[in-house]
Amino acid sequence: MSRRQRITTALILAPLPILALLFLPTPWLAALVAAVMLAGLWEWTAFAGIEDKTPRILFLTANALMMAALVWGGGPSLFTLKLVGLVGVAWWGLVCLWLARPGFGTGDSQRARGLKLLAGSLCVVPAWCALGWLHSEGDFGPRWTLFAVLLVWAADSGAYFAGSRWGRRKLAPAISPGKTWEGVWGGLAASALLAVPALPLLGLGWSSLPALVLLTVLTAAISVVGDLFESLMKRHSGVKDSGALFPGHGGLMDRLDSLLAALPVFVVGKAWLGL
């Protein structure tokens, strides 16, 4: 993909999610994001080697029903959404172990397919719950949600440009040969810088800056894990991109992978740090 094509696509698409995050009520936003994430799960079924439409539709339906049940059972306190958000943090910890053994889950056995389908649900559903939890938190909820998304975009863009310019040391050559440690540091730096102008917009005082920078860097770091995990799934299935929906950016899951890991860690970290 060319750098110009990548930038042009991003500039065209970016205003839509920004406006949705800022101005849609939480129930409407949750419904819209659920539809987008379920479409991403449709792409994920290809990673698991599922080609027939019927099992793919059944898998999406099961995840949609799970989302609906979580909202129905959460009540005003959003208990179930918060609980599943915590499950998401634990899941991404396990993914780190999976990345350390990239051969785990390979093959076309029924066990491997089932494992990858379960992984898809554990990537998507907790992230969706985390977004609903974050967005519904008072008057500043939409701004916090937008900040979470923007910091992942900043980390992704910083990693892309730093890696293209200075990348030398491979991050995970067995999983994604193009990613470098220099790109990671560039992404972390870009996301950390974003915390400074965001501070007053999030209703925080300057004394909260260290905690916000820590949250930002941790979230950006785990977003790299999300990107690597999707790369591993694509490598297992032998595909280059999850789809061709966005010129220069691949499919939906190629755009969602970092966010799926970032959202649970961000909202749980925010609560833990008292921000």
PDB file of C-alpha atoms in Angstrom:
ATOM      1  CA  MET A   1       0.000   0.000   0.000  1.00  0.00           C
ATOM      2  CA  SER A   2       1.266   3.509  -0.782  1.00  0.00           C
ATOM      3  CA  ARG A   3       1.708   6.115   1.926  1.00  0.00           C
ATOM      4  CA  ARG A   4      -0.434   8.606  -0.047  1.00  0.00           C
ATOM      5  CA  GLN A   5      -3.291   6.115  -0.417  1.00  0.00           C
ATOM      6  CA  ARG A   6      -3.150   5.280   3.286  1.00  0.00           C
ATOM      7  CA  ILE A   7      -3.277   8.953   4.335  1.00  0.00           C
ATOM      8  CA  THR A   8      -6.044   9.858   1.875  1.00  0.00           C
ATOM      9  CA  THR A   9      -8.290   7.032   3.051  1.00  0.00           C
ATOM     10  CA  ALA A  10      -7.718   7.943   6.700  1.00  0.00           C
ATOM     11  CA  LEU A  11      -8.553  11.619   6.116  1.00  0.00           C
ATOM     12  CA  ILE A  12     -11.777  10.747   4.301  1.00  0.00           C
ATOM     13  CA  LEU A  13     -12.995   8.222   6.882  1.00  0.00           C
ATOM     14  CA  ALA A  14     -11.856   9.836  10.146  1.00  0.00           C
ATOM     15  CA  PRO A  15     -14.636  12.475  10.508  1.00  0.00           C
ATOM     16  CA  LEU A  16     -17.406   9.860  10.586  1.00  0.00           C
ATOM     17  CA  PRO A  17     -16.323   7.946  13.720  1.00  0.00           C
ATOM     18  CA  ILE A  18     -15.290  11.196  15.431  1.00  0.00           C
ATOM     19  CA  LEU A  19     -18.751  12.712  14.954  1.00  0.00           C
ATOM     20  CA  ALA A  20     -20.433   9.471  16.030  1.00  0.00           C
ATOM     21  CA  LEU A  21     -18.360   9.219  19.216  1.00  0.00           C
ATOM     22  CA  LEU A  22     -19.029  12.821  20.201  1.00  0.00           C
ATOM     23  CA  PHE A  23     -22.692  13.263  19.318  1.00  0.00           C
ATOM     24  CA  LEU A  24     -24.501   9.920  19.257  1.00  0.00           C
ATOM     25  CA  PRO A  25     -26.227   8.803  22.485  1.00  0.00           C
ATOM     26  CA  THR A  26     -24.565   5.738  24.005  1.00  0.00           C
ATOM     27  CA  PRO A  27     -27.318   3.240  22.997  1.00  0.00           C
ATOM     28  CA  TRP A  28     -27.188   4.381  19.366  1.00  0.00           C
ATOM     29  CA  LEU A  29     -23.397   4.361  19.328  1.00  0.00           C
ATOM     30  CA  ALA A  30     -23.316   0.901  20.898  1.00  0.00           C
ATOM     31  CA  ALA A  31     -25.698  -0.413  18.232  1.00  0.00           C
ATOM     32  CA  LEU A  32     -23.634   1.123  15.428  1.00  0.00           C
ATOM     33  CA  VAL A  33     -20.342  -0.177  16.816  1.00  0.00           C
ATOM     34  CA  ALA A  34     -21.880  -3.619  17.384  1.00  0.00           C
ATOM     35  CA  ALA A  35     -22.791  -3.761  13.687  1.00  0.00           C
ATOM     36  CA  VAL A  36     -19.260  -2.742  12.687  1.00  0.00           C
ATOM     37  CA  MET A  37     -17.624  -5.239  15.037  1.00  0.00           C
ATOM     38  CA  LEU A  38     -19.897  -8.050  13.908  1.00  0.00           C
ATOM     39  CA  ALA A  39     -18.929  -7.262  10.326  1.00  0.00           C
ATOM     40  CA  GLY A  40     -15.323  -7.550  11.473  1.00  0.00           C
ATOM     41  CA  LEU A  41     -16.140 -10.930  13.008  1.00  0.00           C
ATOM     42  CA  TRP A  42     -17.442 -12.043   9.619  1.00  0.00           C
ATOM     43  CA  GLU A  43     -13.918 -11.433   8.299  1.00  0.00           C
ATOM     44  CA  TRP A  44     -12.492 -13.229  11.342  1.00  0.00           C
ATOM     45  CA  THR A  45     -14.349 -16.432  10.441  1.00  0.00           C
ATOM     46  CA  ALA A  46     -12.110 -16.644   7.369  1.00  0.00           C
ATOM     47  CA  PHE A  47      -9.097 -16.760   9.714  1.00  0.00           C
ATOM     48  CA  ALA A  48     -10.667 -19.843  11.276  1.00  0.00           C
ATOM     49  CA  GLY A  49     -11.099 -21.461   7.858  1.00  0.00           C
ATOM     50  CA  ILE A  50     -14.910 -21.219   7.875  1.00  0.00           C
ATOM     51  CA  GLU A  51     -16.136 -20.729   4.309  1.00  0.00           C
ATOM     52  CA  ASP A  52     -19.791 -21.834   4.369  1.00  0.00           C
ATOM     53  CA  LYS A  53     -22.219 -18.984   4.984  1.00  0.00           C
ATOM     54  CA  THR A  54     -24.517 -20.843   7.369  1.00  0.00           C
ATOM     55  CA  PRO A  55     -21.986 -21.463  10.180  1.00  0.00           C
ATOM     56  CA  ARG A  56     -20.625 -17.944   9.710  1.00  0.00           C
ATOM     57  CA  ILE A  57     -24.100 -16.443  10.103  1.00  0.00           C
ATOM     58  CA  LEU A  58     -24.784 -18.627  13.137  1.00  0.00           C
ATOM     59  CA  PHE A  59     -21.525 -17.491  14.730  1.00  0.00           C
ATOM     60  CA  LEU A  60     -22.382 -13.816  14.184  1.00  0.00           C
ATOM     61  CA  THR A  61     -25.903 -14.364  15.497  1.00  0.00           C
ATOM     62  CA  ALA A  62     -24.574 -15.982  18.672  1.00  0.00           C
ATOM     63  CA  ASN A  63     -22.280 -13.019  19.298  1.00  0.00           C
ATOM     64  CA  ALA A  64     -25.061 -10.521  18.618  1.00  0.00           C
ATOM     65  CA  LEU A  65     -27.335 -12.318  21.087  1.00  0.00           C
ATOM     66  CA  MET A  66     -24.536 -12.315  23.645  1.00  0.00           C
ATOM     67  CA  MET A  67     -24.162  -8.544  23.271  1.00  0.00           C
ATOM     68  CA  ALA A  68     -27.906  -8.042  23.657  1.00  0.00           C
ATOM     69  CA  ALA A  69     -27.975 -10.253  26.761  1.00  0.00           C
ATOM     70  CA  LEU A  70     -25.112  -8.323  28.342  1.00  0.00           C
ATOM     71  CA  VAL A  71     -26.931  -5.020  27.871  1.00  0.00           C
ATOM     72  CA  TRP A  72     -30.230  -6.447  29.119  1.00  0.00           C
ATOM     73  CA  GLY A  73     -28.597  -7.964  32.197  1.00  0.00           C
ATOM     74  CA  GLY A  74     -26.303  -5.055  33.009  1.00  0.00           C
ATOM     75  CA  GLY A  75     -28.848  -2.704  34.547  1.00  0.00           C
ATOM     76  CA  PRO A  76     -28.132   0.949  35.356  1.00  0.00           C
ATOM     77  CA  SER A  77     -24.787   0.040  36.966  1.00  0.00           C
ATOM     78  CA  LEU A  78     -23.558  -1.639  33.751  1.00  0.00           C
ATOM     79  CA  PHE A  79     -22.280  -4.475  35.931  1.00  0.00           C
ATOM     80  CA  THR A  80     -22.044  -7.087  33.190  1.00  0.00           C
ATOM     81  CA  LEU A  81     -20.364  -4.688  30.771  1.00  0.00           C
ATOM     82  CA  LYS A  82     -17.736  -3.855  33.383  1.00  0.00           C
ATOM     83  CA  LEU A  83     -17.232  -7.510  34.256  1.00  0.00           C
ATOM     84  CA  VAL A  84     -16.709  -8.477  30.614  1.00  0.00           C
ATOM     85  CA  GLY A  85     -14.363  -5.504  30.228  1.00  0.00           C
ATOM     86  CA  LEU A  86     -12.225  -7.019  32.992  1.00  0.00           C
ATOM     87  CA  VAL A  87     -12.364 -10.377  31.209  1.00  0.00           C
ATOM     88  CA  GLY A  88     -11.028  -8.559  28.144  1.00  0.00           C
ATOM     89  CA  VAL A  89      -7.950  -7.370  30.047  1.00  0.00           C
ATOM     90  CA  ALA A  90      -7.246 -10.937  31.201  1.00  0.00           C
ATOM     91  CA  TRP A  91      -7.758 -12.211  27.655  1.00  0.00           C
ATOM     92  CA  TRP A  92      -5.150  -9.873  26.193  1.00  0.00           C
ATOM     93  CA  GLY A  93      -2.728 -11.053  28.848  1.00  0.00           C
ATOM     94  CA  LEU A  94      -3.245 -14.583  27.532  1.00  0.00           C
ATOM     95  CA  VAL A  95      -2.775 -13.342  23.976  1.00  0.00           C
ATOM     96  CA  CYS A  96       0.713 -12.164  24.962  1.00  0.00           C
ATOM     97  CA  LEU A  97       1.500 -15.778  25.857  1.00  0.00           C
ATOM     98  CA  TRP A  98      -0.001 -16.962  22.564  1.00  0.00           C
ATOM     99  CA  LEU A  99       2.233 -14.548  20.640  1.00  0.00           C
ATOM    100  CA  ALA A 100       5.240 -16.029  22.412  1.00  0.00           C
ATOM    101  CA  ARG A 101       4.242 -19.384  20.852  1.00  0.00           C
ATOM    102  CA  PRO A 102       3.085 -18.362  17.354  1.00  0.00           C
ATOM    103  CA  GLY A 103       2.723 -21.973  16.243  1.00  0.00           C
ATOM    104  CA  PHE A 104      -0.073 -22.589  18.768  1.00  0.00           C
ATOM    105  CA  GLY A 105      -3.444 -23.103  17.100  1.00  0.00           C
ATOM    106  CA  THR A 106      -2.116 -23.794  13.624  1.00  0.00           C
ATOM    107  CA  GLY A 107      -3.682 -26.402  11.388  1.00  0.00           C
ATOM    108  CA  ASP A 108      -7.133 -26.998   9.990  1.00  0.00           C
ATOM    109  CA  SER A 109      -8.499 -29.242  12.719  1.00  0.00           C
ATOM    110  CA  GLN A 110     -11.879 -28.694  14.314  1.00  0.00           C
ATOM    111  CA  ARG A 111     -10.127 -27.835  17.577  1.00  0.00           C
ATOM    112  CA  ALA A 112      -8.043 -25.113  15.894  1.00  0.00           C
ATOM    113  CA  ARG A 113     -11.117 -23.664  14.193  1.00  0.00           C
ATOM    114  CA  GLY A 114     -13.077 -23.595  17.418  1.00  0.00           C
ATOM    115  CA  LEU A 115     -10.176 -21.987  19.262  1.00  0.00           C
ATOM    116  CA  LYS A 116      -9.925 -19.205  16.691  1.00  0.00           C
ATOM    117  CA  LEU A 117     -13.648 -18.566  16.712  1.00  0.00           C
ATOM    118  CA  LEU A 118     -13.556 -18.310  20.506  1.00  0.00           C
ATOM    119  CA  ALA A 119     -10.588 -15.947  20.204  1.00  0.00           C
ATOM    120  CA  GLY A 120     -12.593 -13.764  17.835  1.00  0.00           C
ATOM    121  CA  SER A 121     -15.441 -13.464  20.338  1.00  0.00           C
ATOM    122  CA  LEU A 122     -13.006 -12.704  23.172  1.00  0.00           C
ATOM    123  CA  CYS A 123     -11.452  -9.959  21.084  1.00  0.00           C
ATOM    124  CA  VAL A 124     -14.704  -8.315  20.024  1.00  0.00           C
ATOM    125  CA  VAL A 125     -17.253  -8.640  22.834  1.00  0.00           C
ATOM    126  CA  PRO A 126     -15.116  -7.251  25.709  1.00  0.00           C
ATOM    127  CA  ALA A 127     -13.999  -4.353  23.506  1.00  0.00           C
ATOM    128  CA  TRP A 128     -17.625  -3.530  22.712  1.00  0.00           C
ATOM    129  CA  CYS A 129     -18.531  -3.705  26.409  1.00  0.00           C
ATOM    130  CA  ALA A 130     -15.591  -1.447  27.283  1.00  0.00           C
ATOM    131  CA  LEU A 131     -16.697   1.142  24.741  1.00  0.00           C
ATOM    132  CA  GLY A 132     -20.230   1.192  26.134  1.00  0.00           C
ATOM    133  CA  TRP A 133     -18.900   1.501  29.672  1.00  0.00           C
ATOM    134  CA  LEU A 134     -16.538   4.343  28.781  1.00  0.00           C
ATOM    135  CA  HIS A 135     -18.940   6.324  26.607  1.00  0.00           C
ATOM    136  CA  SER A 136     -21.708   6.277  29.225  1.00  0.00           C
ATOM    137  CA  GLU A 137     -19.539   7.762  32.003  1.00  0.00           C
ATOM    138  CA  GLY A 138     -21.070  11.197  32.498  1.00  0.00           C
ATOM    139  CA  ASP A 139     -20.655  14.330  30.421  1.00  0.00           C
ATOM    140  CA  PHE A 140     -17.026  13.607  29.583  1.00  0.00           C
ATOM    141  CA  GLY A 141     -17.664   9.990  28.518  1.00  0.00           C
ATOM    142  CA  PRO A 142     -17.812  10.753  24.786  1.00  0.00           C
ATOM    143  CA  ARG A 143     -14.575  12.781  25.004  1.00  0.00           C
ATOM    144  CA  TRP A 144     -12.802   9.972  26.862  1.00  0.00           C
ATOM    145  CA  THR A 145     -13.972   7.498  24.240  1.00  0.00           C
ATOM    146  CA  LEU A 146     -12.749   9.720  21.442  1.00  0.00           C
ATOM    147  CA  PHE A 147      -9.404  10.119  23.220  1.00  0.00           C
ATOM    148  CA  ALA A 148      -9.044   6.316  23.493  1.00  0.00           C
ATOM    149  CA  VAL A 149      -9.628   5.986  19.764  1.00  0.00           C
ATOM    150  CA  LEU A 150      -7.354   8.899  18.860  1.00  0.00           C
ATOM    151  CA  LEU A 151      -4.460   7.611  20.934  1.00  0.00           C
ATOM    152  CA  VAL A 152      -4.623   4.283  19.114  1.00  0.00           C
ATOM    153  CA  TRP A 153      -4.666   6.120  15.794  1.00  0.00           C
ATOM    154  CA  ALA A 154      -1.709   8.222  16.967  1.00  0.00           C
ATOM    155  CA  ALA A 155       0.187   5.088  18.040  1.00  0.00           C
ATOM    156  CA  ASP A 156      -0.540   3.389  14.721  1.00  0.00           C
ATOM    157  CA  SER A 157       0.476   6.430  12.668  1.00  0.00           C
ATOM    158  CA  GLY A 158       3.564   7.111  14.791  1.00  0.00           C
ATOM    159  CA  ALA A 159       4.639   3.480  14.449  1.00  0.00           C
ATOM    160  CA  TYR A 160       4.089   3.535  10.683  1.00  0.00           C
ATOM    161  CA  PHE A 161       6.124   6.666  10.050  1.00  0.00           C
ATOM    162  CA  ALA A 162       8.864   5.948  12.600  1.00  0.00           C
ATOM    163  CA  GLY A 163       9.170   2.378  11.361  1.00  0.00           C
ATOM    164  CA  SER A 164       9.326   3.516   7.728  1.00  0.00           C
ATOM    165  CA  ARG A 165      12.000   6.089   8.521  1.00  0.00           C
ATOM    166  CA  TRP A 166      14.172   4.442  11.168  1.00  0.00           C
ATOM    167  CA  GLY A 167      13.023   0.825  11.437  1.00  0.00           C
ATOM    168  CA  ARG A 168      15.898  -1.610  11.756  1.00  0.00           C
ATOM    169  CA  ARG A 169      15.269  -4.116  14.560  1.00  0.00           C
ATOM    170  CA  LYS A 170      12.415  -6.524  13.887  1.00  0.00           C
ATOM    171  CA  LEU A 171       9.733  -6.719  16.574  1.00  0.00           C
ATOM    172  CA  ALA A 172       8.252 -10.131  15.782  1.00  0.00           C
ATOM    173  CA  PRO A 173       9.638 -11.446  12.481  1.00  0.00           C
ATOM    174  CA  ALA A 174       7.816 -14.773  12.794  1.00  0.00           C
ATOM    175  CA  ILE A 175       4.472 -12.951  13.007  1.00  0.00           C
ATOM    176  CA  SER A 176       4.770  -9.619  11.197  1.00  0.00           C
ATOM    177  CA  PRO A 177       8.129  -9.035   9.495  1.00  0.00           C
ATOM    178  CA  GLY A 178       7.366  -5.391   8.730  1.00  0.00           C
ATOM    179  CA  LYS A 179       7.014  -4.254  12.349  1.00  0.00           C
ATOM    180  CA  THR A 180      10.066  -2.894  14.152  1.00  0.00           C
ATOM    181  CA  TRP A 181      10.995  -1.811  17.656  1.00  0.00           C
ATOM    182  CA  GLU A 182      11.705   1.682  16.318  1.00  0.00           C
ATOM    183  CA  GLY A 183       8.118   1.784  15.085  1.00  0.00           C
ATOM    184  CA  VAL A 184       6.856   0.752  18.523  1.00  0.00           C
ATOM    185  CA  TRP A 185       8.817   3.533  20.242  1.00  0.00           C
ATOM    186  CA  GLY A 186       7.586   6.039  17.690  1.00  0.00           C
ATOM    187  CA  GLY A 187       3.995   4.965  18.303  1.00  0.00           C
ATOM    188  CA  LEU A 188       4.344   5.179  22.074  1.00  0.00           C
ATOM    189  CA  ALA A 189       5.876   8.641  21.816  1.00  0.00           C
ATOM    190  CA  ALA A 190       3.124   9.905  19.518  1.00  0.00           C
ATOM    191  CA  SER A 191       0.386   8.646  21.816  1.00  0.00           C
ATOM    192  CA  ALA A 192       2.084  10.073  24.929  1.00  0.00           C
ATOM    193  CA  LEU A 193       2.311  13.509  23.302  1.00  0.00           C
ATOM    194  CA  LEU A 194      -1.423  13.390  22.638  1.00  0.00           C
ATOM    195  CA  ALA A 195      -2.087  13.294  26.393  1.00  0.00           C
ATOM    196  CA  VAL A 196      -0.848  16.854  26.900  1.00  0.00           C
ATOM    197  CA  PRO A 197      -3.422  18.747  24.786  1.00  0.00           C
ATOM    198  CA  ALA A 198      -6.136  16.255  25.783  1.00  0.00           C
ATOM    199  CA  LEU A 199      -5.787  16.861  29.517  1.00  0.00           C
ATOM    200  CA  PRO A 200      -8.024  19.965  29.879  1.00  0.00           C
ATOM    201  CA  LEU A 201     -10.525  18.618  27.329  1.00  0.00           C
ATOM    202  CA  LEU A 202     -11.035  15.554  29.534  1.00  0.00           C
ATOM    203  CA  GLY A 203     -11.822  17.674  32.581  1.00  0.00           C
ATOM    204  CA  LEU A 204      -8.522  16.895  34.330  1.00  0.00           C
ATOM    205  CA  GLY A 205      -6.054  19.132  36.135  1.00  0.00           C
ATOM    206  CA  TRP A 206      -2.356  19.195  35.340  1.00  0.00           C
ATOM    207  CA  SER A 207      -1.648  17.085  38.424  1.00  0.00           C
ATOM    208  CA  SER A 208      -3.308  14.201  36.565  1.00  0.00           C
ATOM    209  CA  LEU A 209      -0.864  14.379  33.650  1.00  0.00           C
ATOM    210  CA  PRO A 210       1.507  11.605  34.864  1.00  0.00           C
ATOM    211  CA  ALA A 211      -1.411   9.203  35.356  1.00  0.00           C
ATOM    212  CA  LEU A 212      -2.882  10.085  31.960  1.00  0.00           C
ATOM    213  CA  VAL A 213       0.457   9.609  30.215  1.00  0.00           C
ATOM    214  CA  LEU A 214       0.878   6.233  31.961  1.00  0.00           C
ATOM    215  CA  LEU A 215      -2.608   5.160  30.866  1.00  0.00           C
ATOM    216  CA  THR A 216      -1.929   6.371  27.333  1.00  0.00           C
ATOM    217  CA  VAL A 217       1.368   4.520  26.995  1.00  0.00           C
ATOM    218  CA  LEU A 218      -0.031   1.285  28.461  1.00  0.00           C
ATOM    219  CA  THR A 219      -2.983   1.452  26.077  1.00  0.00           C
ATOM    220  CA  ALA A 220      -0.759   2.160  23.090  1.00  0.00           C
ATOM    221  CA  ALA A 221       1.481  -0.767  24.060  1.00  0.00           C
ATOM    222  CA  ILE A 222      -1.408  -3.230  24.254  1.00  0.00           C
ATOM    223  CA  SER A 223      -2.733  -1.921  20.933  1.00  0.00           C
ATOM    224  CA  VAL A 224       0.465  -3.331  19.386  1.00  0.00           C
ATOM    225  CA  VAL A 225      -0.480  -6.726  20.833  1.00  0.00           C
ATOM    226  CA  GLY A 226      -3.883  -6.481  19.141  1.00  0.00           C
ATOM    227  CA  ASP A 227      -2.237  -5.677  15.818  1.00  0.00           C
ATOM    228  CA  LEU A 228       0.217  -8.553  16.177  1.00  0.00           C
ATOM    229  CA  PHE A 229      -2.502 -11.011  17.119  1.00  0.00           C
ATOM    230  CA  GLU A 230      -4.534 -10.258  14.016  1.00  0.00           C
ATOM    231  CA  SER A 231      -1.341 -10.552  11.958  1.00  0.00           C
ATOM    232  CA  LEU A 232      -0.790 -13.988  13.506  1.00  0.00           C
ATOM    233  CA  MET A 233      -4.320 -15.078  12.626  1.00  0.00           C
ATOM    234  CA  LYS A 234      -3.821 -13.896   9.053  1.00  0.00           C
ATOM    235  CA  ARG A 235      -0.511 -15.749   8.860  1.00  0.00           C
ATOM    236  CA  HIS A 236      -2.188 -18.926  10.116  1.00  0.00           C
ATOM    237  CA  SER A 237      -4.860 -18.631   7.427  1.00  0.00           C
ATOM    238  CA  GLY A 238      -2.506 -17.491   4.659  1.00  0.00           C
ATOM    239  CA  VAL A 239      -4.214 -14.178   3.877  1.00  0.00           C
ATOM    240  CA  LYS A 240      -2.566 -10.767   3.518  1.00  0.00           C
ATOM    241  CA  ASP A 241      -5.476  -8.523   4.546  1.00  0.00           C
ATOM    242  CA  SER A 242      -8.723  -9.314   6.331  1.00  0.00           C
ATOM    243  CA  GLY A 243     -10.562  -7.695   3.422  1.00  0.00           C
ATOM    244  CA  ALA A 244     -10.366  -4.961   0.800  1.00  0.00           C
ATOM    245  CA  LEU A 245     -12.994  -2.562   2.131  1.00  0.00           C
ATOM    246  CA  PHE A 246     -10.673   0.422   2.668  1.00  0.00           C
ATOM    247  CA  PRO A 247      -8.087   1.328  -0.020  1.00  0.00           C
ATOM    248  CA  GLY A 248      -4.637   1.203   1.531  1.00  0.00           C
ATOM    249  CA  HIS A 249      -5.972  -0.094   4.853  1.00  0.00           C
ATOM    250  CA  GLY A 250      -7.353  -3.574   4.140  1.00  0.00           C
ATOM    251  CA  GLY A 251     -10.566  -4.810   5.731  1.00  0.00           C
ATOM    252  CA  LEU A 252     -12.549  -3.906   8.815  1.00  0.00           C
ATOM    253  CA  MET A 253     -10.592  -6.172  11.136  1.00  0.00           C
ATOM    254  CA  ASP A 254      -7.359  -4.587   9.900  1.00  0.00           C
ATOM    255  CA  ARG A 255      -8.719  -1.276  11.239  1.00  0.00           C
ATOM    256  CA  LEU A 256     -10.209  -2.695  14.433  1.00  0.00           C
ATOM    257  CA  ASP A 257      -7.419  -4.985  15.655  1.00  0.00           C
ATOM    258  CA  SER A 258      -5.533  -2.409  17.750  1.00  0.00           C
ATOM    259  CA  LEU A 259      -8.729  -0.917  19.177  1.00  0.00           C
ATOM    260  CA  LEU A 260     -10.050  -4.297  20.269  1.00  0.00           C
ATOM    261  CA  ALA A 261      -7.072  -4.718  22.584  1.00  0.00           C
ATOM    262  CA  ALA A 262      -6.870  -1.075  23.616  1.00  0.00           C
ATOM    263  CA  LEU A 263     -10.434  -0.397  24.748  1.00  0.00           C
ATOM    264  CA  PRO A 264     -10.676  -2.871  27.679  1.00  0.00           C
ATOM    265  CA  VAL A 265      -7.222  -1.938  28.959  1.00  0.00           C
ATOM    266  CA  PHE A 266      -7.976   1.771  28.637  1.00  0.00           C
ATOM    267  CA  VAL A 267     -11.274   1.776  30.515  1.00  0.00           C
ATOM    268  CA  VAL A 268     -10.075  -0.588  33.269  1.00  0.00           C
ATOM    269  CA  GLY A 269      -6.837   1.364  33.602  1.00  0.00           C
ATOM    270  CA  LYS A 270      -8.770   4.628  33.792  1.00  0.00           C
ATOM    271  CA  ALA A 271     -10.873   3.268  36.655  1.00  0.00           C
ATOM    272  CA  TRP A 272      -7.820   1.820  38.411  1.00  0.00           C
ATOM    273  CA  LEU A 273      -5.895   5.119  38.181  1.00  0.00           C
ATOM    274  CA  GLY A 274      -8.913   7.099  39.361  1.00  0.00           C
ATOM    275  CA  LEU A 275      -9.074   9.318  36.283  1.00  0.00           C
TER     276      LEU A 275
END
